[in-house]
Short mmCIF file of C-alpha atoms in Angstrom, two decimals:
data_model
loop_
_atom_site.label_atom_id
_atom_site.label_comp_id
_atom_site.label_asym_id
_atom_site.label_seq_id
_atom_site.Cartn_x
_atom_site.Cartn_y
_atom_site.Cartn_z
CA UNK A 1427 10.57 -163.10 -199.29
CA UNK A 1428 7.80 -162.10 -201.92
CA UNK A 1429 4.71 -161.25 -199.97
CA UNK A 1430 1.45 -163.39 -200.89
CA UNK A 1431 -1.01 -161.66 -203.10
CA UNK A 1432 -4.21 -161.32 -201.75
CA UNK A 1433 -6.56 -162.61 -204.66
CA UNK A 1434 -10.26 -162.50 -203.21
CA UNK A 1435 -9.61 -159.07 -201.49
CA UNK A 1436 -7.81 -157.67 -204.35
CA UNK A 1437 -9.86 -154.76 -206.02
CA UNK A 1438 -8.98 -153.79 -209.80
CA UNK A 1439 -10.48 -150.81 -211.23
CA UNK A 1440 -10.58 -150.87 -215.20
CA UNK A 1441 -11.22 -147.59 -216.94
CA UNK A 1442 -11.45 -147.73 -220.48
CA UNK A 1443 -13.92 -146.03 -222.96
CA UNK A 1444 -13.42 -149.22 -225.53
CA UNK A 1445 -16.09 -151.82 -224.60
CA UNK A 1446 -13.91 -154.42 -226.39
CA UNK A 1447 -10.79 -153.94 -224.50
CA UNK A 1448 -12.93 -153.16 -221.29
CA UNK A 1449 -14.46 -156.60 -221.13
CA UNK A 1450 -10.97 -158.10 -222.29
CA UNK A 1451 -9.37 -156.83 -219.65
CA UNK A 1452 -12.17 -157.52 -217.08
CA UNK A 1453 -12.01 -161.32 -218.09
CA UNK A 1454 -8.49 -161.51 -217.43
CA UNK A 1455 -8.55 -159.77 -214.23
CA UNK A 1456 -11.28 -161.84 -213.18
CA UNK A 1457 -9.72 -165.05 -214.46
CA UNK A 1458 -6.96 -164.28 -211.96
CA UNK A 1459 -9.37 -164.00 -209.02
CA UNK A 1460 -9.57 -160.36 -208.67
CA UNK A 1461 -12.63 -158.45 -207.83
CA UNK A 1462 -13.18 -155.90 -210.90
CA UNK A 1463 -14.98 -152.56 -211.14
CA UNK A 1464 -15.25 -150.78 -214.40
CA UNK A 1465 -15.65 -147.06 -215.55
CA UNK A 1466 -15.95 -145.74 -219.18
CA UNK A 1467 -14.13 -142.32 -218.63
CA UNK A 1468 -11.96 -140.63 -216.36
CA UNK A 1469 -14.77 -138.80 -214.36
CA UNK A 1470 -16.41 -141.98 -213.48
CA UNK A 1471 -13.10 -143.30 -212.29
CA UNK A 1472 -12.92 -140.54 -210.01
CA UNK A 1473 -16.55 -140.83 -208.87
CA UNK A 1474 -16.15 -144.82 -207.75
CA UNK A 1475 -12.72 -143.74 -206.01
CA UNK A 1476 -14.40 -141.42 -203.86
CA UNK A 1477 -16.28 -144.39 -202.64
CA UNK A 1478 -14.14 -147.43 -202.98
CA UNK A 1479 -10.51 -146.96 -203.45
CA UNK A 1480 -8.98 -149.96 -205.55
CA UNK A 1481 -5.82 -151.71 -204.96
CA UNK A 1482 -4.83 -151.07 -208.69
CA UNK A 1483 -6.12 -148.89 -211.59
CA UNK A 1484 -5.61 -150.22 -215.14
CA UNK A 1485 -6.31 -146.72 -216.93
CA UNK A 1486 -6.32 -145.90 -220.47
CA UNK A 1487 -4.97 -142.22 -221.48
CA UNK A 1488 -7.18 -141.38 -224.46
CA UNK A 1489 -10.70 -141.03 -223.53
CA UNK A 1490 -13.93 -138.82 -223.64
CA UNK A 1491 -14.72 -136.38 -220.78
CA UNK A 1492 -11.60 -136.45 -218.65
CA UNK A 1493 -8.55 -138.15 -220.36
CA UNK A 1494 -6.28 -140.55 -218.42
CA UNK A 1495 -3.46 -138.25 -217.49
CA UNK A 1496 -5.58 -135.57 -216.00
CA UNK A 1497 -7.58 -138.70 -214.28
CA UNK A 1498 -3.88 -140.15 -213.07
CA UNK A 1499 -3.18 -136.74 -211.69
CA UNK A 1500 -6.29 -136.66 -209.74
CA UNK A 1501 -6.16 -140.22 -208.62
CA UNK A 1502 -2.84 -139.61 -207.01
CA UNK A 1503 -3.97 -136.64 -205.44
CA UNK A 1504 -6.90 -138.78 -203.89
CA UNK A 1505 -4.23 -141.01 -202.66
CA UNK A 1506 -0.40 -140.94 -203.41
CA UNK A 1507 0.11 -144.61 -202.71
CA UNK A 1508 -2.68 -145.86 -205.32
CA UNK A 1509 -1.18 -148.14 -208.01
CA UNK A 1510 -1.95 -147.02 -211.56
CA UNK A 1511 -1.04 -148.61 -214.65
CA UNK A 1512 -1.25 -146.83 -217.92
CA UNK A 1513 -2.70 -148.86 -220.68
CA UNK A 1514 -2.58 -147.09 -224.04
CA UNK A 1515 -1.77 -146.79 -227.73
CA UNK A 1516 0.58 -144.07 -227.13
CA UNK A 1517 4.09 -145.43 -227.40
CA UNK A 1518 5.74 -141.99 -228.05
CA UNK A 1519 8.43 -141.05 -225.05
CA UNK A 1520 6.54 -137.35 -224.09
CA UNK A 1521 3.48 -139.74 -223.59
CA UNK A 1522 5.57 -142.09 -221.40
CA UNK A 1523 7.23 -139.17 -219.45
CA UNK A 1524 3.72 -137.77 -218.73
CA UNK A 1525 2.40 -140.53 -217.54
CA UNK A 1526 5.05 -141.13 -214.91
CA UNK A 1527 5.32 -137.45 -213.90
CA UNK A 1528 1.17 -137.25 -213.11
CA UNK A 1529 1.43 -140.47 -210.97
CA UNK A 1530 1.60 -143.63 -213.08
CA UNK A 1531 3.84 -146.41 -211.50
CA UNK A 1532 3.81 -148.28 -214.87
CA UNK A 1533 3.34 -148.31 -218.50
CA UNK A 1534 1.89 -150.82 -221.07
CA UNK A 1535 1.10 -149.97 -224.83
CA UNK A 1536 -1.51 -151.53 -227.02
CA UNK A 1537 -2.02 -154.09 -228.36
CA UNK A 1538 -1.72 -155.71 -224.63
CA UNK A 1539 0.66 -158.39 -224.38
CA UNK A 1540 -1.68 -160.67 -221.91
CA UNK A 1541 1.19 -162.34 -220.20
CA UNK A 1542 3.12 -159.28 -219.66
CA UNK A 1543 0.06 -157.41 -218.40
CA UNK A 1544 -0.73 -160.26 -215.71
CA UNK A 1545 3.01 -160.20 -214.81
CA UNK A 1546 2.81 -156.37 -214.41
CA UNK A 1547 -0.47 -156.42 -212.68
CA UNK A 1548 0.89 -159.22 -210.10
CA UNK A 1549 4.37 -156.94 -209.22
CA UNK A 1550 2.37 -153.87 -208.80
CA UNK A 1551 -0.11 -155.54 -206.40
CA UNK A 1552 3.22 -157.06 -204.58
CA UNK A 1553 4.51 -153.79 -204.20
CA UNK A 1554 1.23 -152.30 -203.07
CA UNK A 1555 0.80 -154.98 -200.29
CA UNK A 1556 4.54 -154.30 -198.98
CA UNK A 1557 3.71 -150.51 -198.91
CA UNK A 1558 0.36 -151.28 -197.34
CA UNK A 1559 1.96 -153.60 -194.71
CA UNK A 1560 4.67 -151.38 -193.88
CA UNK A 1561 2.27 -148.43 -193.50
CA UNK A 1562 -0.03 -150.35 -191.28
CA UNK A 1563 3.13 -151.41 -189.24
CA UNK A 1564 4.14 -147.70 -189.06
CA UNK A 1565 0.62 -146.56 -187.58
CA UNK A 1566 0.67 -149.74 -185.46
CA UNK A 1567 3.90 -148.58 -183.87
CA UNK A 1568 2.81 -145.00 -183.80
CA UNK A 1569 -0.45 -146.05 -182.00
CA UNK A 1570 1.44 -148.13 -179.21
CA UNK A 1571 3.63 -145.38 -178.93
CA UNK A 1572 0.95 -142.71 -178.40
CA UNK A 1573 -0.65 -145.12 -175.94
CA UNK A 1574 2.46 -145.35 -173.88
CA UNK A 1575 3.08 -141.69 -173.85
CA UNK A 1576 -0.43 -140.84 -173.04
CA UNK A 1577 0.35 -143.35 -170.04
CA UNK A 1578 3.37 -141.65 -168.94
CA UNK A 1579 1.95 -138.07 -168.96
CA UNK A 1580 -1.63 -139.10 -167.57
CA UNK A 1581 -2.74 -140.60 -164.39
CA UNK A 1582 -6.57 -140.44 -165.92
CA UNK A 1583 -7.23 -144.01 -166.94
CA UNK A 1584 -10.44 -143.44 -168.54
CA UNK A 1585 -8.71 -140.66 -170.65
CA UNK A 1586 -6.06 -143.57 -171.76
CA UNK A 1587 -8.80 -146.01 -172.35
CA UNK A 1588 -10.47 -143.60 -174.78
CA UNK A 1589 -7.64 -142.67 -176.50
CA UNK A 1590 -7.07 -146.37 -177.36
CA UNK A 1591 -10.46 -147.17 -178.57
CA UNK A 1592 -10.58 -144.09 -180.70
CA UNK A 1593 -7.12 -145.05 -182.24
CA UNK A 1594 -7.95 -148.26 -182.58
CA UNK A 1595 -11.28 -147.96 -184.51
CA UNK A 1596 -9.38 -145.36 -186.86
CA UNK A 1597 -6.68 -147.74 -187.37
CA UNK A 1598 -8.54 -150.82 -188.23
CA UNK A 1599 -11.29 -148.98 -189.99
CA UNK A 1600 -14.10 -150.98 -187.98
CA UNK A 1601 -17.67 -150.01 -186.58
CA UNK A 1602 -17.20 -150.23 -182.71
CA UNK A 1603 -14.16 -150.50 -180.41
CA UNK A 1604 -15.04 -150.82 -176.38
CA UNK A 1605 -13.32 -151.86 -173.32
CA UNK A 1606 -15.44 -153.80 -171.06
CA UNK A 1607 -14.68 -154.08 -167.33
CA UNK A 1608 -15.61 -157.03 -165.28
CA UNK A 1609 -17.27 -156.69 -161.73
CA UNK A 1610 -16.85 -158.96 -159.22
CA UNK A 1611 -20.05 -160.89 -159.66
CA UNK A 1612 -19.29 -161.59 -163.28
CA UNK A 1613 -21.12 -159.17 -164.98
CA UNK A 1614 -19.58 -155.89 -166.21
CA UNK A 1615 -20.36 -152.70 -168.37
CA UNK A 1616 -18.67 -150.58 -171.20
CA UNK A 1617 -16.41 -148.36 -169.60
CA UNK A 1618 -15.43 -146.66 -172.72
CA UNK A 1619 -16.50 -146.73 -176.84
CA UNK A 1620 -15.64 -145.57 -179.83
CA UNK A 1621 -18.61 -146.06 -182.22
CA UNK A 1622 -19.63 -144.94 -185.78
CA UNK A 1623 -22.51 -142.72 -185.46
CA UNK A 1624 -24.80 -144.72 -187.40
CA UNK A 1625 -24.58 -147.48 -184.57
CA UNK A 1626 -26.37 -147.26 -181.20
CA UNK A 1627 -23.79 -146.54 -178.40
CA UNK A 1628 -23.08 -148.95 -175.54
CA UNK A 1629 -21.05 -146.82 -173.44
CA UNK A 1630 -22.13 -147.54 -169.65
CA UNK A 1631 -24.43 -150.56 -170.29
CA UNK A 1632 -24.33 -153.13 -167.66
CA UNK A 1633 -24.39 -157.00 -169.39
CA UNK A 1634 -25.17 -159.72 -167.02
CA UNK A 1635 -25.71 -163.89 -167.91
CA UNK A 1636 -24.07 -163.14 -170.99
CA UNK A 1637 -21.16 -164.78 -173.19
CA UNK A 1638 -19.13 -162.19 -171.51
CA UNK A 1639 -19.76 -164.03 -167.96
CA UNK A 1640 -18.18 -167.18 -167.20
CA UNK A 1641 -21.62 -169.10 -167.81
CA UNK A 1642 -21.75 -168.84 -171.73
CA UNK A 1643 -18.41 -168.41 -172.83
CA UNK A 1644 -14.65 -169.58 -171.88
CA UNK A 1645 -11.70 -168.86 -174.60
CA UNK A 1646 -10.78 -165.45 -172.88
CA UNK A 1647 -10.72 -167.26 -169.62
CA UNK A 1648 -7.71 -169.31 -171.03
CA UNK A 1649 -6.14 -166.01 -172.08
CA UNK A 1650 -6.76 -166.80 -175.48
CA UNK A 1651 -7.71 -164.34 -178.41
CA UNK A 1652 -11.17 -165.15 -179.44
CA UNK A 1653 -12.10 -164.39 -182.97
CA UNK A 1654 -15.22 -164.33 -184.58
CA UNK A 1655 -15.52 -163.71 -188.42
CA UNK A 1656 -18.93 -164.18 -189.03
CA UNK A 1657 -21.46 -164.73 -185.81
CA UNK A 1658 -23.83 -166.90 -188.05
CA UNK A 1659 -21.41 -169.65 -188.71
CA UNK A 1660 -19.23 -169.87 -185.46
CA UNK A 1661 -21.40 -172.20 -183.64
CA UNK A 1662 -22.00 -169.68 -181.03
CA UNK A 1663 -24.30 -170.24 -178.04
CA UNK A 1664 -27.89 -168.54 -177.92
CA UNK A 1665 -26.93 -166.34 -175.15
CA UNK A 1666 -23.85 -165.15 -177.11
CA UNK A 1667 -25.43 -164.59 -180.34
CA UNK A 1668 -28.35 -162.75 -178.71
CA UNK A 1669 -25.44 -160.30 -177.19
CA UNK A 1670 -24.15 -159.68 -180.00
CA UNK A 1671 -27.22 -158.99 -182.12
CA UNK A 1672 -27.90 -156.48 -179.23
CA UNK A 1673 -24.34 -154.62 -180.02
CA UNK A 1674 -25.32 -154.94 -183.70
CA UNK A 1675 -22.26 -156.92 -184.45
CA UNK A 1676 -21.63 -158.97 -187.45
CA UNK A 1677 -18.04 -160.04 -186.29
CA UNK A 1678 -15.80 -159.25 -183.33
CA UNK A 1679 -12.25 -159.41 -181.91
CA UNK A 1680 -11.75 -160.01 -178.43
CA UNK A 1681 -8.52 -159.62 -176.44
CA UNK A 1682 -8.57 -160.15 -172.39
CA UNK A 1683 -7.15 -157.58 -170.31
CA UNK A 1684 -5.16 -159.56 -167.68
CA UNK A 1685 -4.18 -158.34 -164.57
CA UNK A 1686 -2.48 -160.22 -161.64
CA UNK A 1687 -3.58 -163.86 -162.85
CA UNK A 1688 -7.06 -162.22 -163.43
CA UNK A 1689 -9.03 -161.15 -166.15
CA UNK A 1690 -9.76 -157.38 -165.51
CA UNK A 1691 -11.66 -156.70 -168.69
CA UNK A 1692 -11.58 -156.89 -172.23
CA UNK A 1693 -10.85 -154.95 -175.49
CA UNK A 1694 -13.23 -155.70 -178.00
CA UNK A 1695 -13.42 -154.89 -181.55
CA UNK A 1696 -16.57 -154.89 -183.51
CA UNK A 1697 -17.65 -155.04 -187.13
CA UNK A 1698 -21.50 -153.98 -187.31
CA UNK A 1699 -22.12 -153.84 -191.19
CA UNK A 1700 -20.82 -157.13 -192.44
CA UNK A 1701 -18.76 -160.25 -191.40
CA UNK A 1702 -15.03 -159.72 -191.35
CA UNK A 1703 -12.20 -161.84 -191.79
CA UNK A 1704 -9.66 -160.52 -189.35
CA UNK A 1705 -6.07 -160.25 -190.61
CA UNK A 1706 -3.45 -161.53 -188.19
CA UNK A 1707 -1.84 -157.99 -188.02
CA UNK A 1708 -5.18 -157.17 -186.53
CA UNK A 1709 -4.80 -159.45 -183.47
CA UNK A 1710 -1.23 -158.64 -183.32
CA UNK A 1711 -1.96 -155.04 -182.88
CA UNK A 1712 -4.56 -155.45 -180.12
CA UNK A 1713 -2.23 -158.20 -178.50
CA UNK A 1714 0.45 -155.48 -178.34
CA UNK A 1715 -2.03 -152.88 -176.92
CA UNK A 1716 -3.00 -154.91 -173.78
CA UNK A 1717 0.66 -154.50 -172.33
CA UNK A 1718 0.53 -150.52 -172.24
CA UNK A 1719 -2.89 -150.91 -171.05
CA UNK A 1720 -2.41 -153.45 -168.39
CA UNK A 1721 0.39 -150.75 -167.43
CA UNK A 1722 -2.22 -148.01 -167.30
CA UNK A 1723 -4.59 -150.04 -165.04
CA UNK A 1724 -1.82 -150.57 -162.50
CA UNK A 1725 -0.41 -147.07 -162.57
CA UNK A 1726 -4.27 -145.92 -162.51
CA UNK A 1727 -4.64 -148.34 -159.39
CA UNK A 1728 -1.89 -147.45 -157.46
CA UNK A 1729 -2.54 -143.49 -157.59
CA UNK A 1730 -6.02 -144.37 -156.72
CA UNK A 1731 -4.58 -146.16 -153.78
CA UNK A 1732 -1.86 -143.39 -153.19
CA UNK A 1733 -4.68 -140.75 -153.33
CA UNK A 1734 -6.82 -142.49 -150.63
CA UNK A 1735 -4.23 -142.74 -148.44
CA UNK A 1736 -3.03 -139.28 -148.70
CA UNK A 1737 -6.55 -138.24 -148.23
CA UNK A 1738 -6.85 -140.32 -145.38
CA UNK A 1739 -3.75 -138.59 -143.97
CA UNK A 1740 -5.18 -135.20 -144.90
CA UNK A 1741 -8.24 -136.41 -142.73
CA UNK A 1742 -6.46 -137.53 -140.00
CA UNK A 1743 -4.16 -134.36 -139.63
CA UNK A 1744 -7.27 -132.02 -139.96
CA UNK A 1745 -9.69 -134.19 -137.33
CA UNK A 1746 -9.45 -134.02 -133.52
CA UNK A 1747 -8.65 -137.65 -132.59
CA UNK A 1748 -11.16 -137.50 -129.52
CA UNK A 1749 -14.22 -135.43 -130.73
CA UNK A 1750 -14.19 -136.40 -134.55
CA UNK A 1751 -14.71 -132.81 -135.74
CA UNK A 1752 -12.27 -130.61 -137.58
CA UNK A 1753 -9.20 -129.43 -135.43
CA UNK A 1754 -7.39 -126.38 -134.91
CA UNK A 1755 -5.12 -126.68 -137.92
CA UNK A 1756 -8.40 -127.39 -139.89
CA UNK A 1757 -9.94 -124.44 -138.19
CA UNK A 1758 -7.17 -122.10 -139.17
CA UNK A 1759 -7.42 -123.30 -142.97
CA UNK A 1760 -11.04 -122.62 -143.30
CA UNK A 1761 -10.92 -119.19 -141.70
CA UNK A 1762 -8.16 -118.10 -143.76
CA UNK A 1763 -9.77 -119.11 -146.99
CA UNK A 1764 -13.01 -117.84 -146.33
CA UNK A 1765 -11.81 -114.55 -144.92
CA UNK A 1766 -10.06 -114.26 -148.53
CA UNK A 1767 -12.97 -115.25 -150.25
CA UNK A 1768 -15.58 -112.96 -148.54
CA UNK A 1769 -13.12 -110.08 -148.90
CA UNK A 1770 -13.48 -110.78 -152.66
CA UNK A 1771 -17.46 -110.80 -152.49
CA UNK A 1772 -17.55 -108.32 -149.35
CA UNK A 1773 -19.89 -110.15 -147.43
CA UNK A 1774 -19.86 -110.89 -143.89
CA UNK A 1775 -18.02 -113.26 -141.80
CA UNK A 1776 -19.02 -114.37 -138.17
CA UNK A 1777 -17.11 -116.32 -135.66
CA UNK A 1778 -18.25 -117.69 -132.43
CA UNK A 1779 -16.11 -119.00 -129.52
CA UNK A 1780 -17.59 -121.42 -127.18
CA UNK A 1781 -16.45 -122.66 -123.79
CA UNK A 1782 -17.19 -125.05 -121.34
CA UNK A 1783 -18.23 -123.34 -118.16
CA UNK A 1784 -16.21 -124.80 -115.17
CA UNK A 1785 -14.86 -127.75 -117.04
CA UNK A 1786 -11.66 -128.07 -114.76
CA UNK A 1787 -14.38 -128.68 -112.13
CA UNK A 1788 -15.93 -131.35 -114.45
CA UNK A 1789 -12.66 -133.24 -114.71
CA UNK A 1790 -11.93 -133.13 -111.09
CA UNK A 1791 -15.40 -134.39 -109.94
CA UNK A 1792 -16.05 -137.11 -112.81
CA UNK A 1793 -12.51 -137.91 -113.96
CA UNK A 1794 -10.75 -137.35 -117.20
CA UNK A 1795 -12.61 -140.27 -119.09
CA UNK A 1796 -15.93 -138.42 -118.22
CA UNK A 1797 -14.40 -135.10 -119.61
CA UNK A 1798 -13.66 -136.49 -122.61
CA UNK A 1799 -17.25 -137.85 -123.10
CA UNK A 1800 -18.58 -134.36 -122.32
CA UNK A 1801 -16.28 -132.76 -124.89
CA UNK A 1802 -17.60 -135.83 -127.12
CA UNK A 1803 -21.11 -134.60 -126.56
CA UNK A 1804 -20.62 -130.83 -127.00
CA UNK A 1805 -18.64 -131.54 -130.28
CA UNK A 1806 -21.49 -133.69 -131.53
CA UNK A 1807 -24.02 -130.67 -130.70
CA UNK A 1808 -21.91 -128.02 -132.53
CA UNK A 1809 -21.66 -129.93 -135.76
CA UNK A 1810 -24.93 -130.72 -135.64
CA UNK A 1811 -25.98 -127.01 -135.65
CA UNK A 1812 -23.10 -126.03 -138.12
CA UNK A 1813 -25.25 -127.65 -141.01
CA UNK A 1814 -25.13 -125.27 -143.79
CA UNK A 1815 -22.50 -125.50 -146.82
CA UNK A 1816 -19.27 -123.43 -145.66
CA UNK A 1817 -20.05 -123.61 -141.57
CA UNK A 1818 -17.45 -125.36 -139.51
CA UNK A 1819 -17.54 -126.56 -136.00
CA UNK A 1820 -14.10 -127.22 -134.92
CA UNK A 1821 -12.21 -127.81 -131.47
CA UNK A 1822 -10.17 -124.94 -130.83
CA UNK A 1823 -8.41 -126.21 -128.00
CA UNK A 1824 -9.01 -127.92 -124.40
CA UNK A 1825 -12.63 -127.12 -123.59
CA UNK A 1826 -12.76 -124.36 -126.13
CA UNK A 1827 -14.82 -124.77 -129.61
CA UNK A 1828 -15.29 -122.54 -132.53
CA UNK A 1829 -17.94 -122.00 -135.22
CA UNK A 1830 -16.87 -120.26 -138.53
CA UNK A 1831 -19.86 -118.86 -140.12
CA UNK A 1832 -19.42 -117.50 -143.57
CA UNK A 1833 -21.93 -115.02 -145.35
CA UNK A 1834 -23.63 -114.65 -141.81
CA UNK A 1835 -24.08 -111.39 -140.11
CA UNK A 1836 -24.28 -110.70 -136.56
CA UNK A 1837 -28.17 -111.41 -136.57
CA UNK A 1838 -27.59 -114.82 -138.16
CA UNK A 1839 -24.86 -115.55 -135.68
CA UNK A 1840 -26.95 -114.73 -132.60
CA UNK A 1841 -29.52 -117.15 -133.83
CA UNK A 1842 -26.94 -120.01 -134.02
CA UNK A 1843 -25.78 -119.14 -130.57
CA UNK A 1844 -29.28 -119.12 -129.13
CA UNK A 1845 -29.86 -122.47 -130.59
CA UNK A 1846 -26.62 -124.28 -129.26
CA UNK A 1847 -27.58 -122.68 -125.83
CA UNK A 1848 -31.01 -124.07 -125.92
CA UNK A 1849 -29.71 -127.47 -127.49
CA UNK A 1850 -27.04 -127.92 -124.49
CA UNK A 1851 -30.01 -126.72 -121.83
CA UNK A 1852 -32.06 -129.42 -123.33
CA UNK A 1853 -29.54 -132.35 -123.17
CA UNK A 1854 -29.42 -132.08 -119.43
CA UNK A 1855 -25.72 -132.97 -118.72
CA UNK A 1856 -25.25 -133.08 -115.09
CA UNK A 1857 -22.48 -130.69 -113.76
CA UNK A 1858 -22.88 -130.67 -109.99
CA UNK A 1859 -19.45 -129.02 -109.41
CA UNK A 1860 -20.76 -125.71 -111.70
CA UNK A 1861 -20.78 -122.61 -109.98
CA UNK A 1862 -23.90 -121.47 -111.47
CA UNK A 1863 -26.06 -124.72 -112.49
CA UNK A 1864 -26.33 -128.25 -111.87
CA UNK A 1865 -26.23 -128.97 -115.46
CA UNK A 1866 -23.45 -128.49 -118.49
CA UNK A 1867 -23.63 -124.67 -119.60
CA UNK A 1868 -21.64 -122.97 -122.20
CA UNK A 1869 -20.20 -119.26 -122.78
CA UNK A 1870 -20.04 -118.19 -126.13
CA UNK A 1871 -18.51 -114.90 -127.79
CA UNK A 1872 -19.74 -113.76 -131.07
CA UNK A 1873 -17.65 -111.24 -133.63
CA UNK A 1874 -18.78 -110.30 -137.14
CA UNK A 1875 -16.74 -108.27 -140.10
CA UNK A 1876 -16.87 -107.97 -143.85
CA UNK A 1877 -13.30 -108.82 -144.33
CA UNK A 1878 -10.98 -106.05 -145.56
CA UNK A 1879 -7.24 -105.72 -146.17
CA UNK A 1880 -6.72 -103.47 -143.16
CA UNK A 1881 -7.68 -106.45 -140.72
CA UNK A 1882 -6.90 -110.06 -140.69
CA UNK A 1883 -8.48 -113.25 -139.30
CA UNK A 1884 -6.50 -113.00 -136.21
CA UNK A 1885 -8.52 -109.73 -135.22
CA UNK A 1886 -11.55 -111.57 -135.66
CA UNK A 1887 -10.34 -114.49 -133.44
CA UNK A 1888 -9.37 -111.65 -130.70
CA UNK A 1889 -12.57 -109.63 -130.88
CA UNK A 1890 -14.69 -113.05 -130.57
CA UNK A 1891 -12.33 -113.86 -127.64
CA UNK A 1892 -13.00 -110.68 -125.98
CA UNK A 1893 -16.60 -111.44 -126.21
CA UNK A 1894 -16.29 -114.63 -124.61
CA UNK A 1895 -14.65 -113.12 -121.81
CA UNK A 1896 -17.41 -110.70 -121.27
CA UNK A 1897 -19.86 -113.70 -121.61
CA UNK A 1898 -18.05 -115.29 -118.72
CA UNK A 1899 -17.59 -112.08 -116.56
CA UNK A 1900 -21.24 -111.27 -116.75
CA UNK A 1901 -22.45 -114.55 -115.25
CA UNK A 1902 -21.69 -117.27 -117.81
CA UNK A 1903 -24.43 -119.67 -119.69
CA UNK A 1904 -24.87 -116.84 -122.12
CA UNK A 1905 -23.31 -115.49 -125.39
CA UNK A 1906 -21.87 -111.87 -125.55
CA UNK A 1907 -21.40 -109.71 -128.84
CA UNK A 1908 -18.35 -107.73 -130.10
CA UNK A 1909 -19.73 -104.37 -130.97
#
């Protein structure tokens, strides 16, 4: 099937120094409905093509400043797919061969046979559009493959969406592409954006009560692709026009991203400089992209759920179920990690072991439920004291607790121990079966070291335990230091 020639969008560049021929060619091309630009020599033609690449070039061979053969070679270097039709009085075989060697795709001699010229131009444009459509199709497939590959290799949704908007803007040669995320209240925000630097960024902006909510628009809620080619001639509501003006948009293309029968968000393409007639291939591309994007969103949400579940499990594995402070496992991990870090930094590490005095008597007197409440209260006090980043209060086992104090020397550890003892005394927790007081008391053992390879965390625990034993031996309700 022969492709339809896109008459109104076809740009023809005429390059000829003969003004009469130039005017004749222009009249003939405009009569066919093509848009026409003219240049009097090869250099002027190159300057035009630097800014606006035509669909076809009608190029004379013999011209001043830069002849057609040199111009043809440079145009071909600028874009190997450009269609160049040489029109010249030269009809020798060498000239014909040279024209094709430098990149011309066809050759006509003067005087011009106008019917033949029109047919040649039409045939070349048909070939041109076939190649353009094929190239665009390949680029589309490459983009979808790239996004799909990104999904397979990355769980970062923002990274996947960012790649999508960047590549879509590049392929469609448009001014702005965004992904808009809906919130439960109908508002939403721009989650990712690719925008030409000359336009304001909308990244992170939150929009409420606009056409992006269900108050002013309806089409994408019906899962339709929403196409606007000119905002001033589309019969839009005032809130819609206001937002598009804020987005500096003259035309846009909106594709809903549907997830589990709900609109998760929108993939939106904006043309900011002028109205734009969107091609079916543009719409097809965005529609095609929604499927891998939905896959990416589902994958990311599942990953987030899994991460949250893993974090919850990790938390449960490291938290003492009774006192809700870190358990022995968490204590061992933190002590090992801080030991290695402070060994590198050659900084002190202190450990305080705490034991509730006569806790067995407390349980026997008040019962195990009261004993559990007592453990919770002591854990709460220790957690409140260990507030510096890196400090850890943990349940060590039974009625015993531990405080890991990184970057803390003996003087600092003594200060913490005195705060703990003072704090527990102010609580006036009754303990009538204690042999040293009518109130609950603690015994504490302190050990400090600058970690080094010849020792280990076990050494520090053993020294703190020795100090705790001495605190108990010398009367309890006190701290002792391992010297």
